[in-house]
JSON list of C-alpha atoms in Angstrom, two decimals:
[
{"chain": "A", "resi": 1, "resn": "MET", "atom": "CA", "xyz": [-1.47, 30.40, 5.95]},
{"chain": "A", "resi": 2, "resn": "SER", "atom": "CA", "xyz": [0.26, 28.42, 3.11]},
{"chain": "A", "resi": 3, "resn": "ILE", "atom": "CA", "xyz": [-1.14, 24.74, 2.42]},
{"chain": "A", "resi": 4, "resn": "GLN", "atom": "CA", "xyz": [0.80, 22.48, -0.09]},
{"chain": "A", "resi": 5, "resn": "VAL", "atom": "CA", "xyz": [-1.81, 20.92, -2.26]},
{"chain": "A", "resi": 6, "resn": "LYS", "atom": "CA", "xyz": [-0.40, 17.42, -4.18]},
{"chain": "A", "resi": 7, "resn": "LEU", "atom": "CA", "xyz": [-2.60, 16.43, -7.24]},
{"chain": "A", "resi": 8, "resn": "PHE", "atom": "CA", "xyz": [-2.94, 13.08, -8.80]},
{"chain": "A", "resi": 9, "resn": "GLY", "atom": "CA", "xyz": [-4.45, 11.36, -11.89]},
{"chain": "A", "resi": 10, "resn": "SER", "atom": "CA", "xyz": [-6.94, 12.93, -14.17]},
{"chain": "A", "resi": 11, "resn": "LEU", "atom": "CA", "xyz": [-6.80, 16.08, -11.49]},
{"chain": "A", "resi": 12, "resn": "VAL", "atom": "CA", "xyz": [-3.49, 16.72, -12.82]},
{"chain": "A", "resi": 13, "resn": "ASP", "atom": "CA", "xyz": [-4.98, 17.07, -16.63]},
{"chain": "A", "resi": 14, "resn": "ILE", "atom": "CA", "xyz": [-7.54, 19.58, -15.57]},
{"chain": "A", "resi": 15, "resn": "VAL", "atom": "CA", "xyz": [-5.14, 21.89, -13.15]},
{"chain": "A", "resi": 16, "resn": "GLU", "atom": "CA", "xyz": [-2.25, 21.32, -15.23]},
{"chain": "A", "resi": 17, "resn": "LYS", "atom": "CA", "xyz": [0.10, 21.00, -12.37]},
{"chain": "A", "resi": 18, "resn": "ASN", "atom": "CA", "xyz": [1.26, 18.32, -9.70]},
{"chain": "A", "resi": 19, "resn": "ASP", "atom": "CA", "xyz": [1.13, 20.49, -6.86]},
{"chain": "A", "resi": 20, "resn": "LEU", "atom": "CA", "xyz": [-0.22, 23.98, -5.76]},
{"chain": "A", "resi": 21, "resn": "ALA", "atom": "CA", "xyz": [0.36, 26.49, -2.84]},
{"chain": "A", "resi": 22, "resn": "ILE", "atom": "CA", "xyz": [-2.94, 27.66, -1.72]},
{"chain": "A", "resi": 23, "resn": "GLU", "atom": "CA", "xyz": [-3.04, 30.81, 0.88]},
{"chain": "A", "resi": 24, "resn": "GLY", "atom": "CA", "xyz": [-5.69, 31.73, 3.21]},
{"chain": "A", "resi": 25, "resn": "ILE", "atom": "CA", "xyz": [-7.57, 28.63, 3.75]},
{"chain": "A", "resi": 26, "resn": "ASN", "atom": "CA", "xyz": [-8.33, 27.22, 7.07]},
{"chain": "A", "resi": 27, "resn": "ASP", "atom": "CA", "xyz": [-10.23, 23.99, 6.35]},
{"chain": "A", "resi": 28, "resn": "THR", "atom": "CA", "xyz": [-10.93, 21.41, 3.75]},
{"chain": "A", "resi": 29, "resn": "ASP", "atom": "CA", "xyz": [-14.56, 22.65, 2.99]},
{"chain": "A", "resi": 30, "resn": "SER", "atom": "CA", "xyz": [-12.85, 25.96, 1.96]},
{"chain": "A", "resi": 31, "resn": "LEU", "atom": "CA", "xyz": [-10.16, 24.28, -0.20]},
{"chain": "A", "resi": 32, "resn": "LYS", "atom": "CA", "xyz": [-12.44, 22.50, -1.91]},
{"chain": "A", "resi": 33, "resn": "LYS", "atom": "CA", "xyz": [-14.81, 25.81, -2.68]},
{"chain": "A", "resi": 34, "resn": "LYS", "atom": "CA", "xyz": [-11.75, 27.42, -3.59]},
{"chain": "A", "resi": 35, "resn": "MET", "atom": "CA", "xyz": [-10.35, 24.65, -6.03]},
{"chain": "A", "resi": 36, "resn": "LEU", "atom": "CA", "xyz": [-13.80, 24.36, -7.81]},
{"chain": "A", "resi": 37, "resn": "SER", "atom": "CA", "xyz": [-13.93, 28.22, -8.45]},
{"chain": "A", "resi": 38, "resn": "ASP", "atom": "CA", "xyz": [-10.46, 28.30, -9.67]},
{"chain": "A", "resi": 39, "resn": "PHE", "atom": "CA", "xyz": [-10.95, 25.20, -11.79]},
{"chain": "A", "resi": 40, "resn": "PRO", "atom": "CA", "xyz": [-14.34, 24.77, -12.55]},
{"chain": "A", "resi": 41, "resn": "GLU", "atom": "CA", "xyz": [-13.47, 21.60, -14.77]},
{"chain": "A", "resi": 42, "resn": "LEU", "atom": "CA", "xyz": [-13.29, 19.97, -11.30]},
{"chain": "A", "resi": 43, "resn": "LYS", "atom": "CA", "xyz": [-16.75, 19.94, -11.04]},
{"chain": "A", "resi": 44, "resn": "GLY", "atom": "CA", "xyz": [-17.58, 16.83, -12.87]},
{"chain": "A", "resi": 45, "resn": "GLN", "atom": "CA", "xyz": [-14.72, 15.08, -11.33]},
{"chain": "A", "resi": 46, "resn": "ASN", "atom": "CA", "xyz": [-14.90, 12.54, -8.18]},
{"chain": "A", "resi": 47, "resn": "PHE", "atom": "CA", "xyz": [-12.18, 13.07, -5.72]},
{"chain": "A", "resi": 48, "resn": "VAL", "atom": "CA", "xyz": [-11.22, 12.78, -1.98]},
{"chain": "A", "resi": 49, "resn": "VAL", "atom": "CA", "xyz": [-9.09, 15.19, 0.11]},
{"chain": "A", "resi": 50, "resn": "VAL", "atom": "CA", "xyz": [-6.50, 13.46, 1.93]},
{"chain": "A", "resi": 51, "resn": "VAL", "atom": "CA", "xyz": [-4.57, 15.46, 4.89]},
{"chain": "A", "resi": 52, "resn": "SER", "atom": "CA", "xyz": [-1.57, 14.13, 6.35]},
{"chain": "A", "resi": 53, "resn": "LYS", "atom": "CA", "xyz": [-1.97, 10.77, 4.12]},
{"chain": "A", "resi": 54, "resn": "GLN", "atom": "CA", "xyz": [-5.53, 10.16, 5.88]},
{"chain": "A", "resi": 55, "resn": "ILE", "atom": "CA", "xyz": [-8.82, 10.35, 4.01]},
{"chain": "A", "resi": 56, "resn": "VAL", "atom": "CA", "xyz": [-10.79, 13.34, 5.21]},
{"chain": "A", "resi": 57, "resn": "ILE", "atom": "CA", "xyz": [-14.37, 12.75, 6.12]},
{"chain": "A", "resi": 58, "resn": "GLY", "atom": "CA", "xyz": [-16.77, 15.81, 6.86]},
{"chain": "A", "resi": 59, "resn": "ASN", "atom": "CA", "xyz": [-14.80, 19.28, 7.46]},
{"chain": "A", "resi": 60, "resn": "GLN", "atom": "CA", "xyz": [-11.46, 19.18, 8.62]},
{"chain": "A", "resi": 61, "resn": "LEU", "atom": "CA", "xyz": [-9.20, 22.33, 10.21]},
{"chain": "A", "resi": 62, "resn": "LEU", "atom": "CA", "xyz": [-5.77, 22.97, 8.18]},
{"chain": "A", "resi": 63, "resn": "LYS", "atom": "CA", "xyz": [-2.83, 23.81, 9.82]},
{"chain": "A", "resi": 64, "resn": "SER", "atom": "CA", "xyz": [0.14, 25.60, 8.51]},
{"chain": "A", "resi": 65, "resn": "GLY", "atom": "CA", "xyz": [2.65, 22.72, 6.68]},
{"chain": "A", "resi": 66, "resn": "ASP", "atom": "CA", "xyz": [-0.26, 20.43, 6.71]},
{"chain": "A", "resi": 67, "resn": "VAL", "atom": "CA", "xyz": [0.19, 18.38, 3.58]},
{"chain": "A", "resi": 68, "resn": "VAL", "atom": "CA", "xyz": [-2.98, 17.81, 1.61]},
{"chain": "A", "resi": 69, "resn": "ALA", "atom": "CA", "xyz": [-3.47, 15.75, -1.55]},
{"chain": "A", "resi": 70, "resn": "LEU", "atom": "CA", "xyz": [-6.77, 15.40, -3.85]},
{"chain": "A", "resi": 71, "resn": "LEU", "atom": "CA", "xyz": [-7.24, 11.88, -4.87]},
{"chain": "A", "resi": 72, "resn": "PRO", "atom": "CA", "xyz": [-9.46, 10.66, -7.66]},
{"chain": "A", "resi": 73, "resn": "PRO", "atom": "CA", "xyz": [-10.75, 7.46, -7.93]},
{"chain": "A", "resi": 74, "resn": "PHE", "atom": "CA", "xyz": [-8.26, 4.59, -7.24]},
{"chain": "A", "resi": 75, "resn": "ALA", "atom": "CA", "xyz": [-7.04, 2.09, -10.00]},
{"chain": "A", "resi": 76, "resn": "GLY", "atom": "CA", "xyz": [-4.77, -0.15, -8.21]},
{"chain": "A", "resi": 77, "resn": "GLY", "atom": "CA", "xyz": [-4.49, -3.78, -9.12]},
{"chain": "B", "resi": 1, "resn": "MET", "atom": "CA", "xyz": [26.78, -16.51, 53.55]},
{"chain": "B", "resi": 2, "resn": "HIS", "atom": "CA", "xyz": [28.75, -17.76, 50.36]},
{"chain": "B", "resi": 3, "resn": "CYS", "atom": "CA", "xyz": [25.72, -20.16, 49.07]},
{"chain": "B", "resi": 4, "resn": "CYS", "atom": "CA", "xyz": [23.34, -17.71, 49.20]},
{"chain": "B", "resi": 5, "resn": "HIS", "atom": "CA", "xyz": [25.46, -14.97, 47.27]},
{"chain": "B", "resi": 6, "resn": "HIS", "atom": "CA", "xyz": [25.94, -17.57, 44.64]},
{"chain": "B", "resi": 7, "resn": "LEU", "atom": "CA", "xyz": [22.17, -18.12, 44.48]},
{"chain": "B", "resi": 8, "resn": "GLN", "atom": "CA", "xyz": [21.51, -14.14, 44.13]},
{"chain": "B", "resi": 9, "resn": "GLU", "atom": "CA", "xyz": [24.00, -14.09, 41.39]},
{"chain": "B", "resi": 10, "resn": "ASP", "atom": "CA", "xyz": [22.37, -17.06, 39.66]},
{"chain": "B", "resi": 11, "resn": "LYS", "atom": "CA", "xyz": [19.04, -15.26, 39.88]},
{"chain": "B", "resi": 12, "resn": "ASN", "atom": "CA", "xyz": [20.50, -12.15, 38.09]},
{"chain": "B", "resi": 13, "resn": "GLN", "atom": "CA", "xyz": [22.13, -14.02, 35.57]},
{"chain": "B", "resi": 14, "resn": "ARG", "atom": "CA", "xyz": [18.69, -15.87, 34.95]},
{"chain": "B", "resi": 15, "resn": "LYS", "atom": "CA", "xyz": [17.04, -12.48, 34.90]},
{"chain": "B", "resi": 16, "resn": "ALA", "atom": "CA", "xyz": [19.47, -11.16, 32.35]},
{"chain": "B", "resi": 17, "resn": "ASN", "atom": "CA", "xyz": [19.17, -14.12, 30.16]},
{"chain": "B", "resi": 18, "resn": "GLN", "atom": "CA", "xyz": [15.32, -13.95, 30.25]},
{"chain": "B", "resi": 19, "resn": "PHE", "atom": "CA", "xyz": [15.32, -10.22, 29.38]},
{"chain": "B", "resi": 20, "resn": "GLU", "atom": "CA", "xyz": [17.78, -10.77, 26.35]},
{"chain": "B", "resi": 21, "resn": "LYS", "atom": "CA", "xyz": [15.34, -13.80, 25.10]},
{"chain": "B", "resi": 22, "resn": "TYR", "atom": "CA", "xyz": [12.58, -11.53, 25.30]},
{"chain": "B", "resi": 23, "resn": "GLU", "atom": "CA", "xyz": [14.42, -8.50, 23.49]},
{"chain": "B", "resi": 24, "resn": "ARG", "atom": "CA", "xyz": [15.42, -11.07, 20.74]},
{"chain": "B", "resi": 25, "resn": "ARG", "atom": "CA", "xyz": [11.72, -12.41, 20.31]},
{"chain": "B", "resi": 26, "resn": "LYS", "atom": "CA", "xyz": [10.52, -8.70, 20.37]},
{"chain": "B", "resi": 27, "resn": "ILE", "atom": "CA", "xyz": [12.98, -7.87, 17.56]},
{"chain": "B", "resi": 28, "resn": "ALA", "atom": "CA", "xyz": [11.69, -10.98, 15.65]},
{"chain": "B", "resi": 29, "resn": "ILE", "atom": "CA", "xyz": [8.35, -10.22, 15.93]},
{"chain": "B", "resi": 30, "resn": "MET", "atom": "CA", "xyz": [8.83, -6.72, 14.74]},
{"chain": "B", "resi": 31, "resn": "SER", "atom": "CA", "xyz": [11.07, -8.20, 11.90]},
{"chain": "B", "resi": 32, "resn": "GLU", "atom": "CA", "xyz": [8.27, -10.74, 10.67]},
{"chain": "B", "resi": 33, "resn": "HIS", "atom": "CA", "xyz": [6.29, -7.55, 10.07]},
{"chain": "B", "resi": 34, "resn": "LYS", "atom": "CA", "xyz": [9.05, -5.40, 9.21]},
{"chain": "B", "resi": 35, "resn": "ARG", "atom": "CA", "xyz": [7.85, -2.69, 6.68]},
{"chain": "B", "resi": 36, "resn": "LYS", "atom": "CA", "xyz": [8.44, -3.94, 3.11]},
{"chain": "B", "resi": 37, "resn": "LYS", "atom": "CA", "xyz": [8.66, -1.83, 0.00]},
{"chain": "B", "resi": 38, "resn": "VAL", "atom": "CA", "xyz": [5.63, -2.79, -2.47]},
{"chain": "B", "resi": 39, "resn": "LEU", "atom": "CA", "xyz": [5.83, -0.28, -5.40]},
{"chain": "B", "resi": 40, "resn": "VAL", "atom": "CA", "xyz": [8.40, -1.56, -8.21]},
{"chain": "B", "resi": 41, "resn": "ILE", "atom": "CA", "xyz": [9.34, 0.19, -11.39]},
{"chain": "B", "resi": 42, "resn": "GLY", "atom": "CA", "xyz": [7.78, -1.67, -14.56]},
{"chain": "B", "resi": 43, "resn": "ALA", "atom": "CA", "xyz": [5.82, -5.10, -15.03]},
{"chain": "B", "resi": 44, "resn": "ILE", "atom": "CA", "xyz": [6.17, -8.06, -12.56]},
{"chain": "B", "resi": 45, "resn": "THR", "atom": "CA", "xyz": [8.29, -10.81, -14.42]},
{"chain": "B", "resi": 46, "resn": "PRO", "atom": "CA", "xyz": [7.08, -14.47, -14.25]},
{"chain": "B", "resi": 47, "resn": "GLN", "atom": "CA", "xyz": [10.98, -15.13, -13.46]},
{"chain": "B", "resi": 48, "resn": "PHE", "atom": "CA", "xyz": [10.64, -12.77, -10.57]},
{"chain": "B", "resi": 49, "resn": "ILE", "atom": "CA", "xyz": [7.45, -14.91, -9.23]},
{"chain": "B", "resi": 50, "resn": "ALA", "atom": "CA", "xyz": [8.86, -18.09, -9.70]},
{"chain": "B", "resi": 51, "resn": "ASP", "atom": "CA", "xyz": [11.98, -17.12, -7.87]},
{"chain": "B", "resi": 52, "resn": "SER", "atom": "CA", "xyz": [9.89, -15.69, -4.97]},
{"chain": "B", "resi": 53, "resn": "ILE", "atom": "CA", "xyz": [8.35, -19.35, -4.96]},
{"chain": "B", "resi": 54, "resn": "ALA", "atom": "CA", "xyz": [11.82, -21.19, -4.89]},
{"chain": "B", "resi": 55, "resn": "LYS", "atom": "CA", "xyz": [12.77, -18.71, -1.95]},
{"chain": "B", "resi": 56, "resn": "HIS", "atom": "CA", "xyz": [10.04, -20.49, 0.12]},
{"chain": "B", "resi": 57, "resn": "SER", "atom": "CA", "xyz": [11.22, -23.90, -0.26]},
{"chain": "B", "resi": 58, "resn": "THR", "atom": "CA", "xyz": [13.35, -23.82, 3.11]},
{"chain": "B", "resi": 59, "resn": "GLN", "atom": "CA", "xyz": [10.43, -22.75, 5.01]},
{"chain": "B", "resi": 60, "resn": "THR", "atom": "CA", "xyz": [9.17, -26.23, 5.68]},
{"chain": "B", "resi": 61, "resn": "SER", "atom": "CA", "xyz": [6.25, -25.05, 8.04]},
{"chain": "B", "resi": 62, "resn": "ILE", "atom": "CA", "xyz": [4.30, -24.05, 5.06]},
{"chain": "B", "resi": 63, "resn": "GLY", "atom": "CA", "xyz": [1.75, -26.13, 3.58]},
{"chain": "B", "resi": 64, "resn": "ALA", "atom": "CA", "xyz": [0.02, -23.51, 1.45]},
{"chain": "B", "resi": 65, "resn": "HIS", "atom": "CA", "xyz": [0.53, -20.58, -0.77]},
{"chain": "B", "resi": 66, "resn": "ASP", "atom": "CA", "xyz": [-2.09, -18.64, -2.55]},
{"chain": "B", "resi": 67, "resn": "ILE", "atom": "CA", "xyz": [-0.90, -16.30, -5.14]},
{"chain": "B", "resi": 68, "resn": "PHE", "atom": "CA", "xyz": [-2.84, -13.44, -7.08]},
{"chain": "B", "resi": 69, "resn": "LEU", "atom": "CA", "xyz": [-1.64, -11.85, -10.32]},
{"chain": "B", "resi": 70, "resn": "GLY", "atom": "CA", "xyz": [-3.23, -8.67, -11.63]},
{"chain": "B", "resi": 71, "resn": "GLN", "atom": "CA", "xyz": [-2.81, -8.50, -15.39]},
{"chain": "B", "resi": 72, "resn": "VAL", "atom": "CA", "xyz": [-3.25, -5.62, -17.57]},
{"chain": "B", "resi": 73, "resn": "ARG", "atom": "CA", "xyz": [-6.26, -6.41, -19.77]},
{"chain": "B", "resi": 74, "resn": "ALA", "atom": "CA", "xyz": [-6.68, -5.14, -23.17]},
{"chain": "B", "resi": 75, "resn": "ASP", "atom": "CA", "xyz": [-10.04, -3.70, -22.57]},
{"chain": "B", "resi": 76, "resn": "ALA", "atom": "CA", "xyz": [-11.82, -2.18, -25.55]},
{"chain": "B", "resi": 77, "resn": "ILE", "atom": "CA", "xyz": [-13.37, 0.88, -24.93]},
{"chain": "B", "resi": 78, "resn": "ASN", "atom": "CA", "xyz": [-15.29, 2.97, -27.46]},
{"chain": "B", "resi": 79, "resn": "GLY", "atom": "CA", "xyz": [-13.62, 1.28, -30.25]},
{"chain": "B", "resi": 80, "resn": "LYS", "atom": "CA", "xyz": [-10.29, 1.47, -29.01]},
{"chain": "B", "resi": 81, "resn": "THR", "atom": "CA", "xyz": [-7.96, -1.32, -27.13]},
{"chain": "B", "resi": 82, "resn": "VAL", "atom": "CA", "xyz": [-5.96, -0.55, -24.14]},
{"chain": "B", "resi": 83, "resn": "GLN", "atom": "CA", "xyz": [-2.27, -1.21, -25.03]},
{"chain": "B", "resi": 84, "resn": "ALA", "atom": "CA", "xyz": [-0.65, -0.27, -21.59]},
{"chain": "B", "resi": 85, "resn": "ILE", "atom": "CA", "xyz": [-1.68, 1.22, -18.13]},
{"chain": "B", "resi": 86, "resn": "ASP", "atom": "CA", "xyz": [0.63, 3.76, -17.10]},
{"chain": "B", "resi": 87, "resn": "TYR", "atom": "CA", "xyz": [0.18, 3.42, -13.25]},
{"chain": "B", "resi": 88, "resn": "SER", "atom": "CA", "xyz": [1.36, 6.55, -10.89]},
{"chain": "B", "resi": 89, "resn": "ALA", "atom": "CA", "xyz": [0.62, 6.87, -6.91]},
{"chain": "B", "resi": 90, "resn": "TYR", "atom": "CA", "xyz": [0.60, 9.07, -4.07]},
{"chain": "B", "resi": 91, "resn": "GLU", "atom": "CA", "xyz": [3.68, 6.97, -3.16]},
{"chain": "B", "resi": 92, "resn": "GLU", "atom": "CA", "xyz": [3.90, 7.85, 0.60]},
{"chain": "B", "resi": 93, "resn": "MET", "atom": "CA", "xyz": [0.41, 7.36, 1.29]},
{"chain": "B", "resi": 94, "resn": "ALA", "atom": "CA", "xyz": [0.41, 3.86, -0.82]},
{"chain": "B", "resi": 95, "resn": "GLU", "atom": "CA", "xyz": [3.30, 2.45, 1.10]},
{"chain": "B", "resi": 96, "resn": "ASP", "atom": "CA", "xyz": [1.66, 3.14, 4.24]},
{"chain": "B", "resi": 97, "resn": "LYS", "atom": "CA", "xyz": [-1.59, 1.57, 3.00]},
{"chain": "B", "resi": 98, "resn": "PHE", "atom": "CA", "xyz": [0.21, -1.41, 1.88]},
{"chain": "B", "resi": 99, "resn": "HIS", "atom": "CA", "xyz": [2.03, -1.42, 5.40]},
{"chain": "B", "resi": 100, "resn": "GLU", "atom": "CA", "xyz": [-1.29, -1.08, 7.05]},
{"chain": "B", "resi": 101, "resn": "ILE", "atom": "CA", "xyz": [-2.97, -3.97, 4.92]},
{"chain": "B", "resi": 102, "resn": "ARG", "atom": "CA", "xyz": [-0.02, -6.22, 5.87]},
{"chain": "B", "resi": 103, "resn": "GLU", "atom": "CA", "xyz": [-0.38, -5.77, 9.33]},
{"chain": "B", "resi": 104, "resn": "ALA", "atom": "CA", "xyz": [-4.19, -6.39, 9.30]},
{"chain": "B", "resi": 105, "resn": "ALA", "atom": "CA", "xyz": [-3.70, -9.50, 7.32]},
{"chain": "B", "resi": 106, "resn": "PHE", "atom": "CA", "xyz": [-1.03, -11.00, 10.17]},
{"chain": "B", "resi": 107, "resn": "ALA", "atom": "CA", "xyz": [-3.57, -9.89, 12.49]},
{"chain": "B", "resi": 108, "resn": "LYS", "atom": "CA", "xyz": [-6.73, -11.57, 10.85]},
{"chain": "B", "resi": 109, "resn": "PHE", "atom": "CA", "xyz": [-5.03, -14.60, 9.55]},
{"chain": "B", "resi": 110, "resn": "ASP", "atom": "CA", "xyz": [-2.84, -17.06, 10.66]},
{"chain": "B", "resi": 111, "resn": "LEU", "atom": "CA", "xyz": [-0.03, -16.68, 8.04]},
{"chain": "B", "resi": 112, "resn": "THR", "atom": "CA", "xyz": [3.71, -17.43, 7.68]},
{"chain": "B", "resi": 113, "resn": "CYS", "atom": "CA", "xyz": [4.39, -15.03, 4.99]},
{"chain": "B", "resi": 114, "resn": "MET", "atom": "CA", "xyz": [3.12, -12.44, 2.63]},
{"chain": "B", "resi": 115, "resn": "HIS", "atom": "CA", "xyz": [4.29, -10.44, 0.26]},
{"chain": "B", "resi": 116, "resn": "THR", "atom": "CA", "xyz": [3.05, -7.82, -2.07]},
{"chain": "B", "resi": 117, "resn": "TYR", "atom": "CA", "xyz": [4.32, -6.19, -5.36]},
{"chain": "B", "resi": 118, "resn": "HIS", "atom": "CA", "xyz": [2.65, -3.34, -7.59]},
{"chain": "B", "resi": 119, "resn": "SER", "atom": "CA", "xyz": [3.89, -1.86, -10.57]},
{"chain": "B", "resi": 120, "resn": "ILE", "atom": "CA", "xyz": [4.46, 1.84, -11.10]},
{"chain": "B", "resi": 121, "resn": "GLY", "atom": "CA", "xyz": [5.04, 2.96, -14.67]},
{"chain": "B", "resi": 122, "resn": "LYS", "atom": "CA", "xyz": [3.91, 1.32, -17.83]},
{"chain": "B", "resi": 123, "resn": "VAL", "atom": "CA", "xyz": [2.84, -2.19, -17.89]},
{"chain": "B", "resi": 124, "resn": "LYS", "atom": "CA", "xyz": [1.62, -3.56, -21.28]},
{"chain": "B", "resi": 125, "resn": "ALA", "atom": "CA", "xyz": [-1.55, -5.56, -21.86]},
{"chain": "B", "resi": 126, "resn": "GLY", "atom": "CA", "xyz": [-0.50, -9.13, -21.10]},
{"chain": "B", "resi": 127, "resn": "GLU", "atom": "CA", "xyz": [2.09, -8.12, -18.22]},
{"chain": "B", "resi": 128, "resn": "ILE", "atom": "CA", "xyz": [1.81, -8.49, -14.74]},
{"chain": "B", "resi": 129, "resn": "CYS", "atom": "CA", "xyz": [1.09, -5.35, -12.46]},
{"chain": "B", "resi": 130, "resn": "LEU", "atom": "CA", "xyz": [0.09, -6.68, -8.98]},
{"chain": "B", "resi": 131, "resn": "PHE", "atom": "CA", "xyz": [1.43, -10.04, -7.25]},
{"chain": "B", "resi": 132, "resn": "VAL", "atom": "CA", "xyz": [0.19, -10.75, -3.80]},
{"chain": "B", "resi": 133, "resn": "PHE", "atom": "CA", "xyz": [1.68, -13.91, -2.40]},
{"chain": "B", "resi": 134, "resn": "VAL", "atom": "CA", "xyz": [0.47, -15.53, 1.14]},
{"chain": "B", "resi": 135, "resn": "SER", "atom": "CA", "xyz": [1.77, -18.53, 2.70]},
{"chain": "B", "resi": 136, "resn": "SER", "atom": "CA", "xyz": [0.61, -20.52, 5.83]},
{"chain": "B", "resi": 137, "resn": "HIS", "atom": "CA", "xyz": [0.43, -23.78, 7.19]},
{"chain": "B", "resi": 138, "resn": "HIS", "atom": "CA", "xyz": [-3.15, -24.81, 5.98]},
{"chain": "B", "resi": 139, "resn": "ARG", "atom": "CA", "xyz": [-4.56, -23.64, 2.85]},
{"chain": "B", "resi": 140, "resn": "LYS", "atom": "CA", "xyz": [-8.06, -22.24, 4.14]},
{"chain": "B", "resi": 141, "resn": "MET", "atom": "CA", "xyz": [-6.26, -19.42, 5.57]},
{"chain": "B", "resi": 142, "resn": "ALA", "atom": "CA", "xyz": [-4.12, -18.98, 2.58]},
{"chain": "B", "resi": 143, "resn": "PHE", "atom": "CA", "xyz": [-7.10, -18.73, 0.46]},
{"chain": "B", "resi": 144, "resn": "ASP", "atom": "CA", "xyz": [-9.26, -16.49, 2.68]},
{"chain": "B", "resi": 145, "resn": "ALA", "atom": "CA", "xyz": [-5.99, -13.96, 3.27]},
{"chain": "B", "resi": 146, "resn": "CYS", "atom": "CA", "xyz": [-5.10, -13.57, -0.42]},
{"chain": "B", "resi": 147, "resn": "ARG", "atom": "CA", "xyz": [-8.59, -12.66, -1.39]},
{"chain": "B", "resi": 148, "resn": "TRP", "atom": "CA", "xyz": [-9.03, -10.28, 1.59]},
{"chain": "B", "resi": 149, "resn": "ILE", "atom": "CA", "xyz": [-5.69, -8.50, 0.81]},
{"chain": "B", "resi": 150, "resn": "VAL", "atom": "CA", "xyz": [-6.50, -7.96, -3.04]},
{"chain": "B", "resi": 151, "resn": "GLU", "atom": "CA", "xyz": [-9.74, -6.46, -2.06]},
{"chain": "B", "resi": 152, "resn": "GLU", "atom": "CA", "xyz": [-8.44, -4.17, 0.39]},
{"chain": "B", "resi": 153, "resn": "ILE", "atom": "CA", "xyz": [-5.66, -3.08, -2.05]},
{"chain": "B", "resi": 154, "resn": "LYS", "atom": "CA", "xyz": [-7.96, -2.30, -4.83]},
{"chain": "B", "resi": 155, "resn": "ALA", "atom": "CA", "xyz": [-10.43, -0.08, -2.46]},
{"chain": "B", "resi": 156, "resn": "ASN", "atom": "CA", "xyz": [-7.79, 1.55, -0.28]},
{"chain": "B", "resi": 157, "resn": "VAL", "atom": "CA", "xyz": [-4.61, 2.06, -2.07]},
{"chain": "B", "resi": 158, "resn": "PRO", "atom": "CA", "xyz": [-3.90, 5.51, -3.90]},
{"chain": "B", "resi": 159, "resn": "ILE", "atom": "CA", "xyz": [-2.79, 4.16, -7.14]},
{"chain": "B", "resi": 160, "resn": "PHE", "atom": "CA", "xyz": [-3.90, 5.65, -10.41]},
{"chain": "B", "resi": 161, "resn": "GLY", "atom": "CA", "xyz": [-3.80, 4.11, -14.06]},
{"chain": "B", "resi": 162, "resn": "LYS", "atom": "CA", "xyz": [-3.93, 5.79, -17.07]},
{"chain": "B", "resi": 163, "resn": "GLU", "atom": "CA", "xyz": [-5.29, 3.37, -19.87]},
{"chain": "B", "resi": 164, "resn": "ILE", "atom": "CA", "xyz": [-3.20, 4.11, -23.25]},
{"chain": "B", "resi": 165, "resn": "PHE", "atom": "CA", "xyz": [-4.73, 3.43, -26.49]},
{"chain": "B", "resi": 166, "resn": "GLU", "atom": "CA", "xyz": [-3.13, 2.48, -29.75]},
{"chain": "B", "resi": 167, "resn": "ASP", "atom": "CA", "xyz": [-3.41, 6.01, -30.99]},
{"chain": "B", "resi": 168, "resn": "GLU", "atom": "CA", "xyz": [-1.76, 7.31, -28.03]},
{"chain": "B", "resi": 169, "resn": "THR", "atom": "CA", "xyz": [-4.88, 8.69, -26.51]},
{"chain": "B", "resi": 170, "resn": "TYR", "atom": "CA", "xyz": [-5.74, 7.53, -22.90]},
{"chain": "B", "resi": 171, "resn": "SER", "atom": "CA", "xyz": [-8.60, 7.45, -20.11]},
{"chain": "B", "resi": 172, "resn": "TRP", "atom": "CA", "xyz": [-8.30, 7.02, -16.43]},
{"chain": "B", "resi": 173, "resn": "LYS", "atom": "CA", "xyz": [-9.10, 3.76, -15.02]},
{"chain": "B", "resi": 174, "resn": "GLU", "atom": "CA", "xyz": [-11.64, 3.46, -11.98]},
{"chain": "B", "resi": 175, "resn": "ASN", "atom": "CA", "xyz": [-11.67, 0.16, -9.90]},
{"chain": "B", "resi": 176, "resn": "LYS", "atom": "CA", "xyz": [-15.04, -1.14, -9.98]},
{"chain": "B", "resi": 177, "resn": "ASN", "atom": "CA", "xyz": [-16.46, -3.66, -7.24]}
]
């Protein structure tokens, strides 16, 4: 199952991309684990997982075609 | 009979008129909270703000406006000074969040109008990056709504800021409480 992951802010500096396609991940906890393992520098970073433009609390199952975003702290205003 | 037939026609016409009035009012209510684009490229100019104020002078039920302006501050960080903030956003989600805040503000406060603009891209120190403009019949609602909206924006809208220093290095801004 392919999931598109959008990245923003300081996370783009670390991953060096604005978005990634991730394979073989079924839920948000697994996604976080995989991101932290592929990009160890993410460990020091505060971020939230967003699925279909809603912040995820706890673990959430992912469907094929879900748009996921990892968002660092906000700075609006 | 003849007169009853006419009565029935009048009744149908009244129903049709009522239905049309209901539909027009429904459209008016929906338009009042119509989705408005909030993100704008570059700094918000004083002229834009003045023009927005001028546009409201025909709305004679308004008794109070409250306006918040967020300005880029030349923060000193580790011996360097912020020259500009380069704003970026998860735009689709940011516009959704601005719309949710708008709907919630109209539900929570008795407002006549509400306008919000936030800059995307580079905004220099001293320039305006956020413009929140609320209008109501009386001042209490305007004061309360404006503050509430600004706090909601700072907490919930996925906007990111790169603080750029004079030597072109940068750090990522984080909103504090």
